[in-house]
Coordinates of C-alpha atoms in Angstrom, one line a residue:
Chain A
M42 CA 112.2 82.2 113.6
L43 CA 110.8 84.9 115.8
P44 CA 111.8 85.9 119.2
S45 CA 109.9 83.8 122.0
L46 CA 108.4 87.2 123.6
L47 CA 106.4 86.9 120.1
A48 CA 102.9 85.9 122.0
M49 CA 103.1 89.3 123.9
E50 CA 104.5 91.3 121.2
A51 CA 102.4 90.2 118.5
T52 CA 99.1 92.2 119.4
I53 CA 97.3 95.3 118.5
Q54 CA 94.9 96.5 120.8
V55 CA 92.6 99.3 119.7
T56 CA 90.7 101.0 122.6
G57 CA 87.6 103.5 121.7
L58 CA 89.0 105.4 119.0
R59 CA 87.0 108.3 118.2
K60 CA 87.7 111.0 115.4
R61 CA 85.6 113.3 113.0
F62 CA 86.4 114.9 109.9
G63 CA 85.0 118.1 109.9
S64 CA 80.8 116.9 110.7
T65 CA 81.6 113.5 109.8
V66 CA 82.5 111.0 112.1
A67 CA 85.1 108.7 111.1
L68 CA 85.6 106.5 114.1
D69 CA 83.0 106.5 116.6
G70 CA 84.4 103.8 119.5
M71 CA 86.5 101.7 117.5
T72 CA 87.7 98.9 119.7
F73 CA 89.2 95.5 118.8
T74 CA 92.2 93.7 119.6
V75 CA 94.2 91.4 116.9
A76 CA 95.6 88.5 118.2
P77 CA 98.7 86.4 117.5
G78 CA 98.9 83.3 115.3
K79 CA 96.1 84.4 113.1
V80 CA 94.9 86.5 110.3
T81 CA 92.3 88.8 111.3
G82 CA 90.1 90.1 108.6
F83 CA 88.9 93.9 109.0
V84 CA 85.8 94.2 106.8
G85 CA 83.4 97.0 106.2
P86 CA 82.1 99.1 103.4
N87 CA 84.1 101.6 102.0
G88 CA 83.9 104.7 104.4
A89 CA 83.5 102.8 107.2
G90 CA 86.8 103.7 108.9
K91 CA 89.3 100.5 108.2
S92 CA 92.1 102.9 106.7
T93 CA 91.5 105.5 109.3
T94 CA 91.9 103.0 111.9
M95 CA 94.6 101.5 110.6
R96 CA 96.6 104.9 110.0
A97 CA 95.8 105.6 113.8
I98 CA 97.6 102.6 114.7
L99 CA 100.4 103.7 113.0
G100 CA 100.6 106.7 114.2
L101 CA 100.0 108.7 111.0
D102 CA 96.6 110.3 112.1
S103 CA 95.6 111.7 115.4
V104 CA 92.7 110.8 117.5
E105 CA 90.2 112.6 119.7
A106 CA 90.0 109.7 122.1
G107 CA 90.8 106.0 123.1
Q108 CA 94.1 104.6 122.0
A109 CA 95.9 102.4 119.8
L110 CA 98.7 99.7 120.9
V111 CA 101.2 97.5 119.5
G112 CA 102.9 95.1 121.2
G113 CA 101.5 97.2 124.5
R114 CA 103.1 100.3 123.2
P115 CA 102.0 103.3 121.2
Y116 CA 103.4 103.4 117.8
R117 CA 105.1 106.9 117.9
S118 CA 107.1 105.7 120.8
L119 CA 108.8 102.6 119.1
R120 CA 112.5 103.1 118.2
H121 CA 112.3 101.4 115.1
P122 CA 108.8 100.6 114.5
L123 CA 109.1 98.5 111.3
R124 CA 110.7 96.0 113.3
Q125 CA 107.6 95.5 115.7
V126 CA 105.0 96.5 112.8
G127 CA 105.5 96.1 109.2
S128 CA 102.5 98.0 107.1
L129 CA 101.3 98.6 103.8
L130 CA 98.6 101.0 103.3
D131 CA 99.1 102.0 99.7
A132 CA 101.2 100.1 97.2
S133 CA 101.3 103.1 95.0
A134 CA 103.0 105.3 97.3
L135 CA 106.2 105.4 96.1
Q136 CA 108.2 107.5 93.8
P137 CA 108.1 106.0 90.4
S138 CA 111.8 107.0 89.4
R139 CA 113.5 105.1 92.3
T140 CA 113.9 101.2 91.6
G141 CA 112.4 98.6 93.9
R142 CA 115.6 97.7 95.4
N143 CA 116.6 101.5 96.5
H144 CA 112.9 101.9 97.7
L145 CA 113.7 99.0 100.1
L146 CA 116.8 100.2 100.9
W147 CA 116.0 103.4 102.1
L148 CA 113.4 101.9 104.3
A149 CA 115.9 99.6 105.7
H150 CA 118.2 102.0 106.5
S151 CA 115.6 103.7 108.4
Q152 CA 115.5 101.1 110.9
G153 CA 119.2 100.3 110.8
L154 CA 119.0 97.4 108.7
G155 CA 121.3 96.8 105.4
A156 CA 121.3 95.8 102.0
R157 CA 121.4 91.7 102.7
R158 CA 117.8 92.1 104.5
V159 CA 116.6 93.8 101.3
D160 CA 117.7 91.0 99.3
E161 CA 116.1 88.4 101.7
V162 CA 112.5 90.0 101.6
V163 CA 112.7 90.7 97.8
E164 CA 113.5 87.1 97.2
Q165 CA 110.9 86.0 99.8
V166 CA 107.8 87.9 98.1
G167 CA 109.6 86.6 94.4
L168 CA 110.0 89.9 93.1
A169 CA 114.0 89.4 92.4
S170 CA 113.8 89.7 88.7
A171 CA 112.1 93.1 88.7
I172 CA 113.7 94.6 91.7
R173 CA 116.3 96.9 89.9
R174 CA 114.1 98.1 87.5
R175 CA 112.4 101.4 88.2
A176 CA 109.3 101.3 90.3
G177 CA 107.4 103.1 88.3
G178 CA 106.8 100.7 85.7
Y179 CA 105.3 97.9 88.0
S180 CA 102.1 96.4 87.8
L181 CA 99.9 96.7 90.8
G182 CA 100.5 93.4 91.8
M183 CA 104.3 94.0 91.4
R184 CA 103.7 96.8 93.6
Q185 CA 101.7 95.1 96.1
R186 CA 104.5 92.6 96.6
L187 CA 107.0 95.0 96.7
G188 CA 104.8 96.7 99.4
I189 CA 104.9 93.3 101.4
A190 CA 108.5 93.4 101.1
S191 CA 108.7 96.4 102.6
A192 CA 106.0 95.3 105.6
L193 CA 108.3 92.1 106.0
L194 CA 111.7 94.4 106.3
G195 CA 112.0 94.6 110.1
D196 CA 110.6 90.9 110.2
P197 CA 107.9 92.2 112.6
P198 CA 105.5 90.2 115.1
V199 CA 102.8 92.1 113.7
L200 CA 101.7 93.2 110.1
V201 CA 98.9 95.8 109.2
L202 CA 98.2 95.7 105.7
D203 CA 95.4 97.7 104.0
E204 CA 93.4 95.6 101.1
P205 CA 96.8 94.0 100.0
V206 CA 95.1 92.0 96.9
N207 CA 93.5 95.1 95.3
G208 CA 94.4 94.9 91.6
M209 CA 96.2 91.5 92.1
D210 CA 95.0 89.2 89.1
P211 CA 93.6 86.0 90.5
E212 CA 97.3 84.0 90.6
G213 CA 98.8 86.8 92.9
I214 CA 95.5 86.3 95.1
R215 CA 96.5 82.9 95.4
W216 CA 99.7 83.7 96.4
M217 CA 98.9 86.5 98.7
R218 CA 96.6 84.1 100.6
G219 CA 98.9 81.5 101.1
F220 CA 101.5 83.8 102.0
L221 CA 99.4 85.6 104.9
R222 CA 98.4 82.2 106.0
S223 CA 102.4 81.5 106.6
L224 CA 103.1 84.4 108.3
A225 CA 100.3 83.7 110.4
A226 CA 101.6 80.3 111.0
E227 CA 104.7 81.8 112.0
G228 CA 103.2 83.3 115.2
R229 CA 102.9 86.8 113.9
A230 CA 99.6 89.0 114.7
V231 CA 98.1 89.9 111.0
L232 CA 95.5 92.5 110.1
V233 CA 94.4 92.7 106.9
S234 CA 91.4 95.1 105.4
S235 CA 89.0 94.2 102.9
H236 CA 85.9 96.1 101.7
L237 CA 84.9 92.4 100.2
M238 CA 84.2 89.6 102.7
S239 CA 84.6 87.1 99.8
E240 CA 88.5 87.9 99.8
L241 CA 88.8 86.8 103.1
Q242 CA 87.7 83.5 102.6
D243 CA 90.0 81.0 103.0
T244 CA 92.4 83.6 104.3
A245 CA 91.1 85.0 107.7
D246 CA 90.6 83.1 110.9
H247 CA 88.8 85.7 112.5
V248 CA 87.2 88.5 111.4
V249 CA 86.1 92.2 112.8
I250 CA 83.5 93.7 110.4
V251 CA 83.1 97.5 110.9
G252 CA 80.2 99.7 109.8
R253 CA 80.2 103.5 110.4
G254 CA 83.5 103.6 112.6
K255 CA 82.6 101.1 115.1
V256 CA 82.8 97.3 115.4
I257 CA 79.6 95.5 114.4
A258 CA 81.0 92.0 114.8
D259 CA 83.9 90.7 116.2
V260 CA 83.8 86.7 115.7
G261 CA 85.8 83.4 114.7
V262 CA 85.2 82.9 111.3
S263 CA 84.1 79.1 111.2
E264 CA 81.8 80.5 113.9
L265 CA 80.4 82.9 112.1
I266 CA 79.8 80.6 109.0
E267 CA 78.2 77.9 111.1
S268 CA 75.7 80.3 112.8
A269 CA 74.9 81.8 109.4
S270 CA 74.6 78.3 108.0
G271 CA 72.2 77.2 110.9
D272 CA 70.5 73.6 110.3
R273 CA 69.7 73.8 106.6
V274 CA 69.6 71.1 104.6
T275 CA 70.2 71.1 100.6
L276 CA 68.2 68.7 98.7
R277 CA 68.8 67.5 95.5
T278 CA 65.6 65.6 93.8
S279 CA 64.1 65.0 90.6
A280 CA 60.7 64.9 92.4
R281 CA 60.3 68.1 93.7
T282 CA 56.5 68.6 94.5
Q283 CA 56.6 65.5 96.3
A284 CA 59.4 66.2 98.2
V285 CA 57.9 69.8 99.4
T286 CA 54.5 68.2 100.1
V287 CA 56.7 65.3 102.7
L288 CA 58.9 67.9 103.9
A289 CA 56.3 70.3 105.1
G290 CA 54.1 68.1 106.5
A291 CA 56.5 67.0 108.5
G292 CA 56.9 71.0 109.7
A293 CA 60.1 72.0 107.6
T294 CA 60.3 75.2 106.0
V295 CA 61.4 74.6 102.3
A296 CA 62.5 76.5 99.7
V297 CA 62.9 76.0 95.7
T298 CA 66.7 77.2 95.3
G299 CA 67.2 75.4 91.9
A300 CA 65.6 73.3 89.0
D301 CA 65.9 70.1 91.4
T302 CA 67.3 71.6 94.8
L303 CA 65.7 72.7 97.6
T304 CA 66.9 74.1 101.0
V305 CA 65.4 72.6 103.9
T306 CA 65.1 74.5 107.3
G307 CA 63.8 73.0 110.8
L308 CA 64.9 69.2 109.8
S309 CA 68.3 67.2 110.2
G310 CA 69.6 65.6 107.6
E311 CA 69.1 62.4 108.9
R312 CA 65.9 63.2 109.4
V313 CA 65.4 64.5 105.9
V314 CA 66.7 61.2 104.5
A315 CA 64.0 59.3 106.8
L316 CA 61.0 61.1 105.6
L317 CA 61.9 61.0 101.8
G318 CA 62.6 57.3 102.2
G319 CA 59.6 56.8 103.9
S320 CA 57.5 58.1 101.3
A321 CA 59.5 56.7 98.4
V322 CA 60.8 59.9 97.4
P323 CA 63.5 59.6 95.1
F324 CA 66.6 62.0 95.6
S325 CA 70.2 62.1 94.5
E326 CA 71.9 64.2 97.3
V327 CA 71.2 65.3 100.7
S328 CA 74.0 67.6 102.6
A329 CA 74.2 70.4 105.2
H330 CA 74.1 73.3 103.8
R331 CA 77.5 75.7 104.5
A332 CA 77.2 79.1 103.9
S333 CA 80.0 80.9 102.4
L334 CA 81.4 83.9 104.4
E335 CA 80.2 86.4 102.2
E336 CA 76.5 84.8 103.3
A337 CA 77.4 84.8 106.4
Y338 CA 78.5 88.4 106.3
M339 CA 75.3 89.3 105.1
E340 CA 73.1 87.5 107.5
L341 CA 75.2 89.2 110.1
T342 CA 74.7 92.6 109.0
R343 CA 71.3 92.4 108.2
D344 CA 70.4 90.9 112.1
A345 CA 73.0 93.4 113.6
V346 CA 72.4 96.3 112.3
E347 CA 68.9 96.5 110.4
Y348 CA 68.9 100.2 109.6
H349 CA 71.8 100.3 107.4
A350 CA 72.0 96.8 106.3
A351 CA 70.7 97.5 102.8
E352 CA 73.8 100.2 102.5
I353 CA 76.8 97.6 103.6
Q354 CA 75.1 94.9 101.5
E355 CA 75.2 97.2 98.6
S356 CA 78.8 97.9 98.9
A357 CA 79.8 94.5 99.6
R358 CA 78.5 93.4 96.3
Chain B
M107 CA 119.1 110.9 113.9
K108 CA 122.2 109.1 111.8
E109 CA 119.7 106.8 110.7
A110 CA 117.4 109.6 109.1
L111 CA 120.3 111.5 107.6
R112 CA 121.4 108.3 105.7
V113 CA 117.7 107.4 105.0
E114 CA 117.5 111.1 103.2
W115 CA 120.6 110.9 101.6
T116 CA 119.5 107.5 100.2
K117 CA 116.1 109.0 98.7
L118 CA 117.9 111.8 97.1
R119 CA 120.7 109.8 95.6
T120 CA 118.6 107.2 94.2
V121 CA 115.7 109.5 92.8
A122 CA 116.1 110.9 89.3
G123 CA 116.6 114.7 88.8
T124 CA 118.7 115.0 92.0
G125 CA 122.1 114.9 89.8
W126 CA 120.7 116.9 87.2
L127 CA 119.4 119.7 89.5
L128 CA 122.7 120.3 91.1
A129 CA 124.8 120.4 87.7
A130 CA 121.9 122.9 86.6
V131 CA 122.9 124.9 89.7
V132 CA 126.6 125.1 88.8
L133 CA 125.7 125.8 85.0
L134 CA 122.9 128.2 85.2
T135 CA 125.1 130.1 88.1
V136 CA 128.4 130.4 86.5
G137 CA 126.7 130.8 82.8
L138 CA 125.0 134.1 83.8
G139 CA 127.7 135.4 85.6
V140 CA 129.9 134.6 82.5
A141 CA 127.4 136.2 80.7
S142 CA 127.1 139.4 82.5
S143 CA 131.0 139.8 82.9
F144 CA 131.0 139.9 79.4
A145 CA 128.4 142.2 79.1
V146 CA 130.0 145.4 81.5
N147 CA 132.8 147.4 80.4
C148 CA 134.2 150.0 82.5
S149 CA 135.8 152.6 80.4
G150 CA 136.9 154.8 83.3
V151 CA 137.8 155.8 86.9
G152 CA 134.6 155.1 88.6
C153 CA 132.4 153.4 86.7
G154 CA 130.3 152.9 89.3
Q155 CA 130.2 149.2 88.7
D156 CA 130.7 146.3 91.5
P157 CA 133.0 143.4 89.8
A158 CA 132.1 141.3 92.6
K159 CA 128.4 141.5 92.5
I160 CA 128.5 141.2 88.4
S161 CA 130.9 137.6 88.4
L162 CA 128.0 136.2 91.2
S163 CA 125.0 138.0 89.3
G164 CA 124.1 134.1 88.4
I165 CA 122.9 133.2 92.1
A166 CA 119.5 135.0 91.0
F167 CA 119.2 132.4 88.5
G168 CA 120.6 129.1 90.3
Q169 CA 118.6 130.1 93.1
V170 CA 115.4 128.9 91.2
V171 CA 117.0 125.6 90.7
V172 CA 117.7 125.2 94.0
A173 CA 114.2 126.1 95.2
V174 CA 113.0 123.3 92.4
L175 CA 115.4 120.7 94.2
A176 CA 114.4 121.7 97.7
V177 CA 110.7 121.5 97.3
S178 CA 110.7 118.2 94.9
A179 CA 112.5 116.4 98.1
V180 CA 109.2 117.4 100.1
G181 CA 106.6 117.7 97.3
G182 CA 107.7 114.3 95.3
E183 CA 106.7 112.6 98.9
Y184 CA 103.5 114.3 99.2
G185 CA 102.7 114.0 95.6
T186 CA 103.2 110.1 95.8
G187 CA 102.0 109.2 99.3
M188 CA 105.3 107.8 100.0
I189 CA 105.4 110.7 103.0
R190 CA 103.4 108.1 105.0
V191 CA 105.9 105.5 104.3
T192 CA 108.4 107.8 105.6
L193 CA 106.7 108.7 108.7
A194 CA 105.7 105.1 109.7
A195 CA 109.1 104.2 109.5
I196 CA 110.4 107.4 111.4
P197 CA 107.4 108.9 113.5
R198 CA 109.6 111.3 114.7
R199 CA 108.4 114.0 112.8
S200 CA 111.2 116.6 113.7
T201 CA 113.6 114.5 112.8
V202 CA 112.8 113.5 109.1
L203 CA 112.4 117.2 108.8
V204 CA 115.6 118.2 110.0
A205 CA 117.3 115.1 108.5
K206 CA 115.8 116.6 104.9
A207 CA 117.1 120.2 105.9
A208 CA 120.9 118.8 106.3
V209 CA 120.8 116.8 103.6
V210 CA 119.5 119.5 101.1
G211 CA 121.6 121.8 102.8
A212 CA 124.7 119.9 102.3
L213 CA 124.1 119.3 99.0
V214 CA 123.1 123.0 98.3
L215 CA 126.7 123.7 99.8
V216 CA 128.5 121.6 97.2
A217 CA 126.9 122.7 94.3
G218 CA 127.1 126.1 95.4
S219 CA 130.6 126.3 96.4
A220 CA 131.5 125.1 93.2
A221 CA 129.5 127.5 91.1
V222 CA 130.3 130.6 93.1
L223 CA 133.9 129.3 92.7
V224 CA 134.1 129.1 89.0
S225 CA 132.1 132.3 88.4
V226 CA 134.3 134.1 90.7
L227 CA 137.1 132.7 88.8
A228 CA 135.8 133.4 85.2
G229 CA 134.7 137.0 86.4
R230 CA 138.5 137.6 87.0
F231 CA 139.6 136.8 84.1
I232 CA 136.6 138.3 82.0
L233 CA 136.3 141.3 83.9
R234 CA 140.1 142.4 83.8
D235 CA 139.8 142.2 80.1
N236 CA 136.5 144.2 80.4
G237 CA 138.3 147.2 82.0
F238 CA 138.4 146.6 85.7
T239 CA 141.9 147.2 86.2
E240 CA 143.8 149.0 88.7
A241 CA 144.2 151.9 86.2
H242 CA 140.2 152.5 86.3
G243 CA 140.0 152.0 90.3
H244 CA 139.3 148.0 90.5
A245 CA 141.9 145.5 91.8
V246 CA 141.5 142.1 89.9
L247 CA 138.7 140.0 91.5
S248 CA 140.5 137.9 94.2
L249 CA 139.2 135.4 97.4
A250 CA 142.2 137.1 99.0
D251 CA 140.2 140.5 99.3
G252 CA 138.1 140.7 102.5
P253 CA 134.8 142.0 100.6
V254 CA 134.9 139.5 97.9
L255 CA 135.5 136.7 100.3
R256 CA 132.7 137.6 101.9
A257 CA 130.6 138.4 99.3
A258 CA 131.7 134.8 97.9
V259 CA 130.7 132.5 101.1
G260 CA 127.7 134.9 101.2
S261 CA 126.6 133.5 98.0
V262 CA 127.2 130.5 98.7
L263 CA 125.2 130.4 102.2
Y264 CA 122.2 132.6 100.3
L265 CA 121.8 129.5 97.9
V266 CA 121.8 127.1 101.1
L267 CA 119.3 129.5 102.9
V268 CA 116.9 130.1 99.8
G269 CA 117.0 126.1 99.6
L270 CA 115.7 125.7 103.8
L271 CA 113.3 128.1 102.9
S272 CA 111.9 126.5 100.0
L273 CA 112.0 123.6 102.0
G274 CA 109.9 124.9 104.9
V275 CA 107.5 126.2 102.3
A276 CA 107.0 123.2 100.9
T277 CA 106.2 120.9 103.9
A278 CA 103.7 123.5 104.9
V279 CA 101.8 123.7 101.8
R280 CA 102.3 120.0 101.1
D281 CA 102.0 120.7 96.8
A282 CA 105.4 121.1 94.7
A283 CA 103.6 123.3 92.3
A284 CA 102.1 125.5 95.2
A285 CA 105.2 125.6 96.5
I286 CA 107.5 126.6 93.8
G287 CA 104.8 129.6 93.4
I288 CA 105.1 130.7 96.9
V289 CA 109.0 130.8 96.9
L290 CA 109.1 132.4 93.6
G291 CA 106.9 134.9 94.6
L292 CA 108.4 135.6 97.9
L293 CA 112.0 136.1 96.4
Y294 CA 110.5 138.1 93.2
L295 CA 107.6 139.9 94.4
F296 CA 109.3 142.2 96.9
P297 CA 111.9 143.6 94.3
I298 CA 109.1 143.7 92.0
V299 CA 106.5 146.0 94.1
A300 CA 109.4 148.0 95.2
A301 CA 110.4 149.1 91.9
V302 CA 106.5 150.3 91.3
V303 CA 106.7 151.8 94.6
S304 CA 107.4 155.9 94.4
D305 CA 108.0 156.4 98.1
P306 CA 112.1 156.1 98.9
D307 CA 111.4 155.4 102.3
W308 CA 108.7 152.5 101.6
V309 CA 110.9 151.8 98.5
E310 CA 113.6 151.1 101.2
R311 CA 111.4 149.2 104.1
L312 CA 110.6 146.6 101.2
Q313 CA 114.2 146.3 100.0
R314 CA 115.3 145.9 104.1
I315 CA 112.7 142.7 104.6
S316 CA 112.8 141.3 100.7
P317 CA 114.6 137.7 101.2
M318 CA 116.4 138.3 97.9
T319 CA 116.9 142.1 97.7
A320 CA 118.1 141.9 101.5
G321 CA 120.0 138.5 101.1
L322 CA 121.8 139.4 98.1
A323 CA 123.2 142.4 99.9
V324 CA 125.9 139.7 100.8
Q325 CA 127.4 140.4 97.5
A326 CA 128.1 143.9 97.7
T327 CA 132.1 145.0 97.5
T328 CA 131.4 148.6 96.7
G329 CA 128.8 151.4 97.7
L330 CA 128.2 149.8 101.0
D331 CA 127.0 153.2 102.1
S332 CA 124.2 153.3 99.7
L333 CA 122.8 149.5 100.8
P334 CA 119.2 149.5 102.2
I335 CA 120.6 146.8 104.8
G336 CA 124.1 146.0 105.3
P337 CA 125.5 142.9 103.7
W338 CA 125.4 140.3 106.8
A339 CA 122.4 141.7 108.3
G340 CA 121.0 141.3 105.1
L341 CA 121.6 137.6 104.7
G342 CA 120.2 137.5 108.2
V343 CA 116.9 138.8 106.7
L344 CA 117.0 135.8 104.8
S345 CA 117.6 133.6 107.4
L346 CA 114.6 134.4 109.4
W347 CA 112.8 133.7 106.6
A348 CA 114.2 130.6 106.1
A349 CA 113.8 129.6 109.8
G350 CA 110.4 131.1 109.8
A351 CA 109.5 128.7 106.9
L352 CA 111.0 125.7 108.4
S353 CA 109.5 126.3 111.9
G354 CA 106.1 126.8 110.6
G355 CA 106.2 123.9 107.9
G356 CA 107.7 121.7 111.1
L357 CA 104.6 122.3 113.2
L358 CA 102.6 122.1 110.6
L359 CA 103.8 118.5 109.9
R360 CA 104.0 117.6 113.8
L361 CA 100.0 118.8 114.1
R362 CA 98.6 117.6 110.8
D363 CA 97.4 114.0 110.1
A364 CA 100.3 112.3 107.7

């Protein structure tokens, strides 16, 4: 179990980061915090500044303004940083001729840890059968697991993972989801980036949505989905025309979304049932519409940043 | 620092190539030294040859392998992006570079010592049979002889310094192929230019600042008066090159984004 200081230790605070690459603005006042005990999704199109922000958090990239703190301290001031922050930026960043185990071994040595800890994390990520093979022969999914193992070496309260499911097969993605959730459940702060909102469905508790180097939205996932779902009702009926007439007459906006389905906005589910019953319109299902995270993201980016929403949606596909 | 040293040692120990390259340093250095020793003949008094220098001539060959070894210790990390993993684990960048320099330097020291010992030993017997005898004014090659010992120790240090120079260059340019090119250029360009320049003053100036020509002056045991630079001073020139490359590389490593 993690130390009791966890709640304080397990945070990332990013404040007003600014950085340019030549004339391109990479970070434009990036500000957010990552809380303990949650998986925080870090979402935005490619080029929005996710990786640059992560590199700044890890002290790899310098910034022109602002600061990034982990557990209240700048990364580069940490004596054994991997015991505070575990990170995975690029799963393929290893020398192919070294075995997975020896890769973890040198990393363990850098934190004053030994081979026993290596074997523990290898077991944890399910890579024991391949760990004595050359890492160059690993599939991308195996490299991601090795990367997660290296992030866990120091049993850190904070995890920073850049696109960890990239290139994983569906089974691997499911494993990663469960794994990230369990890490957060242990009280750790987990920051996971993705350029696909759908990847974070069922994984993230909170999302920080970024575009062009700054935060567009910083919101809880359930809250986000709720607001995107609105008071819409999905209706399944064989008498589509009649239903539209009745409901529109009662002031609702009705959209045809399938051969026998309608989406009704402006009326509660109860009211829809009462109206249809009163007019003897047959229907087989009335349910509150629940937006997917992807839909919510689309809606939000459309509202929040009218001028480049199209671009974000394009790359979100 | 102790941890960083252990990290770099573990890295070099567990990557393919290190063992082969170290073996190649010994084999190529000894091989060329032996071949040169066989190729020369001293037929009379004052044959104008330097037996220590001949037996250690393989250093000019072995240095290429040393450069490859040192460059790949850095270039291999930049080529794969693993340098970011290293710098995330050890955020003090100068510590990383110093640890790399210490481990690479120590490995070259060991391989270089072996190469030089075997070269001198082989030269001792081969050169004696080729006319380098007391009768022709040459003592049998022996490390008990002051200048020969200096040539031997100096040759080992020469290889270590070439390794450090290569490490510094590789850190500065972050690319193995470019770094090898620059190091070989630095080593061989001066002698080549000096060979085509006709003005003797300029030839001597070039030889005095050339990392290879000046550095290898430490191998001379005869005709010290005609050297362009003194033996230890020459090795000092190479030290300056190595120190310049390492501090330049270190500065860039600290200033740049990883």
